Every structure is written in structure tokens, then in C-alpha cells.
Short mmCIF file of the N, C-alpha and C atoms (twelve columns), coordinates in Angstrom:
data_MODEL
# 
_entry.id   MODEL 
# 
loop_
_atom_site.group_PDB 
_atom_site.id 
_atom_site.type_symbol 
_atom_site.label_atom_id 
_atom_site.label_alt_id 
_atom_site.label_comp_id 
_atom_site.label_asym_id 
_atom_site.label_seq_id 
_atom_site.Cartn_x 
_atom_site.Cartn_y 
_atom_site.Cartn_z 
_atom_site.pdbx_PDB_model_num 
ATOM 1   N N  . MET A 1  -83.998 1.630  -46.538 1 
ATOM 2   C CA . MET A 1  -84.455 1.930  -45.201 1 
ATOM 3   C C  . MET A 1  -85.710 2.785  -45.306 1 
ATOM 4   N N  . LYS A 2  -86.695 2.459  -44.522 1 
ATOM 5   C CA . LYS A 2  -87.911 3.250  -44.479 1 
ATOM 6   C C  . LYS A 2  -88.034 3.892  -43.109 1 
ATOM 7   N N  . LEU A 3  -88.373 5.165  -43.102 1 
ATOM 8   C CA . LEU A 3  -88.558 5.919  -41.869 1 
ATOM 9   C C  . LEU A 3  -89.891 6.653  -41.936 1 
ATOM 10  N N  . GLN A 4  -90.545 6.783  -40.804 1 
ATOM 11  C CA . GLN A 4  -91.777 7.561  -40.754 1 
ATOM 12  C C  . GLN A 4  -91.426 9.038  -40.637 1 
ATOM 13  N N  . VAL A 5  -92.139 9.854  -41.399 1 
ATOM 14  C CA . VAL A 5  -91.971 11.302 -41.374 1 
ATOM 15  C C  . VAL A 5  -93.287 11.906 -40.900 1 
ATOM 16  N N  . VAL A 6  -93.192 12.827 -39.961 1 
ATOM 17  C CA . VAL A 6  -94.368 13.557 -39.492 1 
ATOM 18  C C  . VAL A 6  -94.369 14.895 -40.219 1 
ATOM 19  N N  . LEU A 7  -95.422 15.139 -40.967 1 
ATOM 20  C CA . LEU A 7  -95.550 16.359 -41.761 1 
ATOM 21  C C  . LEU A 7  -96.729 17.152 -41.226 1 
ATOM 22  N N  . GLU A 8  -96.479 18.403 -40.844 1 
ATOM 23  C CA . GLU A 8  -97.565 19.218 -40.303 1 
ATOM 24  C C  . GLU A 8  -97.452 20.658 -40.794 1 
ATOM 25  N N  . PRO A 9  -98.593 21.327 -40.912 1 
ATOM 26  C CA . PRO A 9  -98.565 22.729 -41.334 1 
ATOM 27  C C  . PRO A 9  -97.809 23.578 -40.310 1 
ATOM 28  N N  . SER A 10 -97.018 24.527 -40.793 1 
ATOM 29  C CA . SER A 10 -96.287 25.450 -39.912 1 
ATOM 30  C C  . SER A 10 -97.171 26.634 -39.567 1 
ATOM 31  N N  . GLU A 11 -96.919 27.239 -38.432 1 
ATOM 32  C CA . GLU A 11 -97.696 28.407 -38.013 1 
ATOM 33  C C  . GLU A 11 -97.531 29.567 -38.990 1 
ATOM 34  N N  . ASP A 12 -96.345 29.694 -39.583 1 
ATOM 35  C CA . ASP A 12 -96.041 30.805 -40.483 1 
ATOM 36  C C  . ASP A 12 -96.302 30.467 -41.941 1 
ATOM 37  N N  . GLY A 13 -96.954 29.343 -42.207 1 
ATOM 38  C CA . GLY A 13 -97.185 28.886 -43.571 1 
ATOM 39  C C  . GLY A 13 -96.181 27.812 -43.931 1 
ATOM 40  N N  . GLY A 14 -96.462 27.064 -44.945 1 
ATOM 41  C CA . GLY A 14 -95.578 25.975 -45.331 1 
ATOM 42  C C  . GLY A 14 -95.778 24.769 -44.430 1 
ATOM 43  N N  . PHE A 15 -94.782 23.891 -44.427 1 
ATOM 44  C CA . PHE A 15 -94.870 22.639 -43.683 1 
ATOM 45  C C  . PHE A 15 -93.576 22.357 -42.941 1 
ATOM 46  N N  . THR A 16 -93.706 21.686 -41.806 1 
ATOM 47  C CA . THR A 16 -92.563 21.212 -41.029 1 
ATOM 48  C C  . THR A 16 -92.567 19.696 -41.075 1 
ATOM 49  N N  . ALA A 17 -91.388 19.112 -41.297 1 
ATOM 50  C CA . ALA A 17 -91.246 17.657 -41.349 1 
ATOM 51  C C  . ALA A 17 -90.239 17.217 -40.294 1 
ATOM 52  N N  . THR A 18 -90.592 16.192 -39.536 1 
ATOM 53  C CA . THR A 18 -89.695 15.623 -38.541 1 
ATOM 54  C C  . THR A 18 -89.660 14.110 -38.708 1 
ATOM 55  N N  . VAL A 19 -88.584 13.505 -38.209 1 
ATOM 56  C CA . VAL A 19 -88.431 12.051 -38.239 1 
ATOM 57  C C  . VAL A 19 -88.293 11.593 -36.789 1 
ATOM 58  N N  . PRO A 20 -89.345 11.012 -36.208 1 
ATOM 59  C CA . PRO A 20 -89.309 10.625 -34.800 1 
ATOM 60  C C  . PRO A 20 -88.152 9.686  -34.440 1 
ATOM 61  N N  . ALA A 21 -87.751 8.831  -35.356 1 
ATOM 62  C CA . ALA A 21 -86.674 7.881  -35.071 1 
ATOM 63  C C  . ALA A 21 -85.298 8.545  -35.040 1 
ATOM 64  N N  . LEU A 22 -85.208 9.789  -35.513 1 
ATOM 65  C CA . LEU A 22 -83.931 10.505 -35.558 1 
ATOM 66  C C  . LEU A 22 -84.086 11.824 -34.806 1 
ATOM 67  N N  . PRO A 23 -83.836 11.822 -33.507 1 
ATOM 68  C CA . PRO A 23 -84.038 13.028 -32.700 1 
ATOM 69  C C  . PRO A 23 -83.301 14.240 -33.277 1 
ATOM 70  N N  . GLY A 24 -84.036 15.330 -33.407 1 
ATOM 71  C CA . GLY A 24 -83.454 16.560 -33.918 1 
ATOM 72  C C  . GLY A 24 -83.437 16.666 -35.428 1 
ATOM 73  N N  . CYS A 25 -83.891 15.644 -36.127 1 
ATOM 74  C CA . CYS A 25 -83.934 15.674 -37.589 1 
ATOM 75  C C  . CYS A 25 -85.229 16.355 -38.003 1 
ATOM 76  N N  . ILE A 26 -85.113 17.598 -38.455 1 
ATOM 77  C CA . ILE A 26 -86.274 18.427 -38.773 1 
ATOM 78  C C  . ILE A 26 -85.961 19.269 -39.995 1 
ATOM 79  N N  . SER A 27 -86.973 19.557 -40.781 1 
ATOM 80  C CA . SER A 27 -86.808 20.426 -41.941 1 
ATOM 81  C C  . SER A 27 -88.144 21.074 -42.251 1 
ATOM 82  N N  . GLU A 28 -88.120 22.024 -43.180 1 
ATOM 83  C CA . GLU A 28 -89.329 22.743 -43.557 1 
ATOM 84  C C  . GLU A 28 -89.381 22.921 -45.062 1 
ATOM 85  N N  . GLY A 29 -90.517 23.343 -45.551 1 
ATOM 86  C CA . GLY A 29 -90.686 23.670 -46.956 1 
ATOM 87  C C  . GLY A 29 -91.955 24.470 -47.153 1 
ATOM 88  N N  . GLU A 30 -92.002 25.235 -48.236 1 
ATOM 89  C CA . GLU A 30 -93.185 26.029 -48.546 1 
ATOM 90  C C  . GLU A 30 -94.363 25.149 -48.960 1 
ATOM 91  N N  . THR A 31 -94.055 23.986 -49.559 1 
ATOM 92  C CA . THR A 31 -95.091 23.039 -49.973 1 
ATOM 93  C C  . THR A 31 -94.804 21.689 -49.339 1 
ATOM 94  N N  . ARG A 32 -95.786 20.775 -49.404 1 
ATOM 95  C CA . ARG A 32 -95.580 19.409 -48.890 1 
ATOM 96  C C  . ARG A 32 -94.404 18.766 -49.609 1 
ATOM 97  N N  . GLU A 33 -94.373 18.921 -50.932 1 
ATOM 98  C CA . GLU A 33 -93.329 18.301 -51.742 1 
ATOM 99  C C  . GLU A 33 -91.946 18.824 -51.372 1 
ATOM 100 N N  . GLU A 34 -91.841 20.146 -51.193 1 
ATOM 101 C CA . GLU A 34 -90.555 20.742 -50.824 1 
ATOM 102 C C  . GLU A 34 -90.127 20.271 -49.435 1 
ATOM 103 N N  . ALA A 35 -91.059 20.217 -48.497 1 
ATOM 104 C CA . ALA A 35 -90.734 19.746 -47.144 1 
ATOM 105 C C  . ALA A 35 -90.258 18.303 -47.176 1 
ATOM 106 N N  . LEU A 36 -90.885 17.464 -47.992 1 
ATOM 107 C CA . LEU A 36 -90.471 16.058 -48.095 1 
ATOM 108 C C  . LEU A 36 -89.096 15.925 -48.752 1 
ATOM 109 N N  . ARG A 37 -88.825 16.735 -49.783 1 
ATOM 110 C CA . ARG A 37 -87.478 16.723 -50.389 1 
ATOM 111 C C  . ARG A 37 -86.434 17.166 -49.369 1 
ATOM 112 N N  . ASN A 38 -86.757 18.210 -48.617 1 
ATOM 113 C CA . ASN A 38 -85.816 18.744 -47.640 1 
ATOM 114 C C  . ASN A 38 -85.560 17.767 -46.496 1 
ATOM 115 N N  . ILE A 39 -86.600 17.065 -46.032 1 
ATOM 116 C CA . ILE A 39 -86.390 16.119 -44.933 1 
ATOM 117 C C  . ILE A 39 -85.601 14.913 -45.418 1 
ATOM 118 N N  . GLU A 40 -85.754 14.540 -46.670 1 
ATOM 119 C CA . GLU A 40 -84.950 13.442 -47.212 1 
ATOM 120 C C  . GLU A 40 -83.462 13.824 -47.181 1 
ATOM 121 N N  . GLU A 41 -83.162 15.043 -47.579 1 
ATOM 122 C CA . GLU A 41 -81.773 15.522 -47.523 1 
ATOM 123 C C  . GLU A 41 -81.282 15.586 -46.077 1 
ATOM 124 N N  . ALA A 42 -82.148 16.046 -45.169 1 
ATOM 125 C CA . ALA A 42 -81.773 16.131 -43.758 1 
ATOM 126 C C  . ALA A 42 -81.466 14.750 -43.182 1 
ATOM 127 N N  . VAL A 43 -82.248 13.738 -43.565 1 
ATOM 128 C CA . VAL A 43 -82.004 12.367 -43.097 1 
ATOM 129 C C  . VAL A 43 -80.650 11.874 -43.600 1 
ATOM 130 N N  . LEU A 44 -80.365 12.097 -44.869 1 
ATOM 131 C CA . LEU A 44 -79.082 11.655 -45.422 1 
ATOM 132 C C  . LEU A 44 -77.917 12.317 -44.701 1 
ATOM 133 N N  . LEU A 45 -78.030 13.606 -44.420 1 
ATOM 134 C CA . LEU A 45 -76.970 14.309 -43.689 1 
ATOM 135 C C  . LEU A 45 -76.874 13.821 -42.244 1 
ATOM 136 N N  . TYR A 46 -78.009 13.550 -41.634 1 
ATOM 137 C CA . TYR A 46 -78.053 13.065 -40.259 1 
ATOM 138 C C  . TYR A 46 -77.319 11.734 -40.145 1 
ATOM 139 N N  . LEU A 47 -77.527 10.867 -41.129 1 
ATOM 140 C CA . LEU A 47 -76.958 9.524  -41.074 1 
ATOM 141 C C  . LEU A 47 -75.533 9.444  -41.614 1 
ATOM 142 N N  . GLU A 48 -75.071 10.486 -42.275 1 
ATOM 143 C CA . GLU A 48 -73.731 10.490 -42.858 1 
ATOM 144 C C  . GLU A 48 -72.681 10.501 -41.750 1 
ATOM 145 N N  . PRO A 49 -71.764 9.532  -41.781 1 
ATOM 146 C CA . PRO A 49 -70.718 9.523  -40.758 1 
ATOM 147 C C  . PRO A 49 -69.747 10.685 -40.975 1 
ATOM 148 N N  . VAL A 50 -69.322 11.265 -39.883 1 
ATOM 149 C CA . VAL A 50 -68.358 12.353 -39.941 1 
ATOM 150 C C  . VAL A 50 -67.063 11.859 -39.313 1 
ATOM 151 N N  . GLU A 51 -66.013 11.884 -40.115 1 
ATOM 152 C CA . GLU A 51 -64.721 11.397 -39.638 1 
ATOM 153 C C  . GLU A 51 -64.297 12.186 -38.404 1 
ATOM 154 N N  . GLY A 52 -63.846 11.478 -37.402 1 
ATOM 155 C CA . GLY A 52 -63.401 12.117 -36.181 1 
ATOM 156 C C  . GLY A 52 -64.493 12.283 -35.136 1 
ATOM 157 N N  . ASP A 53 -65.723 11.920 -35.449 1 
ATOM 158 C CA . ASP A 53 -66.810 12.030 -34.481 1 
ATOM 159 C C  . ASP A 53 -66.629 11.080 -33.302 1 
ATOM 160 N N  . VAL A 54 -66.045 9.933  -33.571 1 
ATOM 161 C CA . VAL A 54 -65.914 8.918  -32.543 1 
ATOM 162 C C  . VAL A 54 -64.434 8.614  -32.322 1 
ATOM 163 N N  . ARG A 55 -64.038 8.646  -31.073 1 
ATOM 164 C CA . ARG A 55 -62.661 8.273  -30.738 1 
ATOM 165 C C  . ARG A 55 -62.679 6.822  -30.282 1 
ATOM 166 N N  . MET A 56 -61.817 6.013  -30.910 1 
ATOM 167 C CA . MET A 56 -61.835 4.591  -30.629 1 
ATOM 168 C C  . MET A 56 -60.460 4.119  -30.190 1 
ATOM 169 N N  . GLY A 57 -60.484 3.085  -29.360 1 
ATOM 170 C CA . GLY A 57 -59.244 2.464  -28.919 1 
ATOM 171 C C  . GLY A 57 -58.687 1.548  -30.000 1 
ATOM 172 N N  . PRO A 58 -57.502 1.015  -29.773 1 
ATOM 173 C CA . PRO A 58 -56.835 0.189  -30.782 1 
ATOM 174 C C  . PRO A 58 -57.520 -1.145 -31.060 1 
ATOM 175 N N  . SER A 59 -58.350 -1.644 -30.153 1 
ATOM 176 C CA . SER A 59 -58.980 -2.943 -30.362 1 
ATOM 177 C C  . SER A 59 -60.395 -2.836 -30.934 1 
ATOM 178 N N  . VAL A 60 -60.810 -1.651 -31.320 1 
ATOM 179 C CA . VAL A 60 -62.161 -1.436 -31.824 1 
ATOM 180 C C  . VAL A 60 -62.213 -1.700 -33.328 1 
ATOM 181 N N  . GLU A 61 -63.263 -2.406 -33.761 1 
ATOM 182 C CA . GLU A 61 -63.495 -2.647 -35.187 1 
ATOM 183 C C  . GLU A 61 -64.612 -1.734 -35.673 1 
ATOM 184 N N  . VAL A 62 -64.489 -1.239 -36.893 1 
ATOM 185 C CA . VAL A 62 -65.544 -0.467 -37.521 1 
ATOM 186 C C  . VAL A 62 -66.058 -1.300 -38.677 1 
ATOM 187 N N  . LEU A 63 -67.354 -1.610 -38.645 1 
ATOM 188 C CA . LEU A 63 -67.979 -2.457 -39.654 1 
ATOM 189 C C  . LEU A 63 -69.148 -1.708 -40.278 1 
ATOM 190 N N  . GLU A 64 -69.520 -2.093 -41.479 1 
ATOM 191 C CA . GLU A 64 -70.701 -1.534 -42.117 1 
ATOM 192 C C  . GLU A 64 -71.751 -2.628 -42.258 1 
ATOM 193 N N  . ILE A 65 -73.007 -2.232 -42.058 1 
ATOM 194 C CA . ILE A 65 -74.107 -3.168 -42.276 1 
ATOM 195 C C  . ILE A 65 -75.131 -2.483 -43.178 1 
ATOM 196 N N  . ALA A 66 -75.868 -3.262 -43.921 1 
ATOM 197 C CA . ALA A 66 -76.935 -2.731 -44.754 1 
ATOM 198 C C  . ALA A 66 -78.254 -2.936 -44.015 1 
ATOM 199 N N  . VAL A 67 -79.067 -1.897 -43.991 1 
ATOM 200 C CA . VAL A 67 -80.375 -2.003 -43.339 1 
ATOM 201 C C  . VAL A 67 -81.466 -1.650 -44.305 1 
# 
């Protein structure tokens, strides 16, 4: 999966990284490289399913797809 990351200098130094396709997915780093590593981790956590997040009825199917 490829996602666009917006990387911009922070007011206090370092960099802020956001992913427009994932609202609220934001991270920071002292360097560009650190900010990119941190946003990659943030994306993985953002997309990780959390058991119990969704309540489903008895007729609901849960499927996985590769993107």
C-alpha cells in the first residue's frame, strides 16, 4: 500500500508528518528521516485492528482483503 505523507518543518524545530488519507494520523521527528520512520509506525498502528472496536450482529462476516 502506498500513502502520501505531508512532511513540513515544525515551528519548534524538527518535522511534522501527516497522512491526509488517514485523518488524525500525525507524527514528528527531529530529522526528516526520524519523522518518516515515526509516521510509518503511526500508520501501522492506525491501521491495526483492535479487537472489540466493532460490535457486530450474528449475520455479519469479517473478511480480509489485500490492498
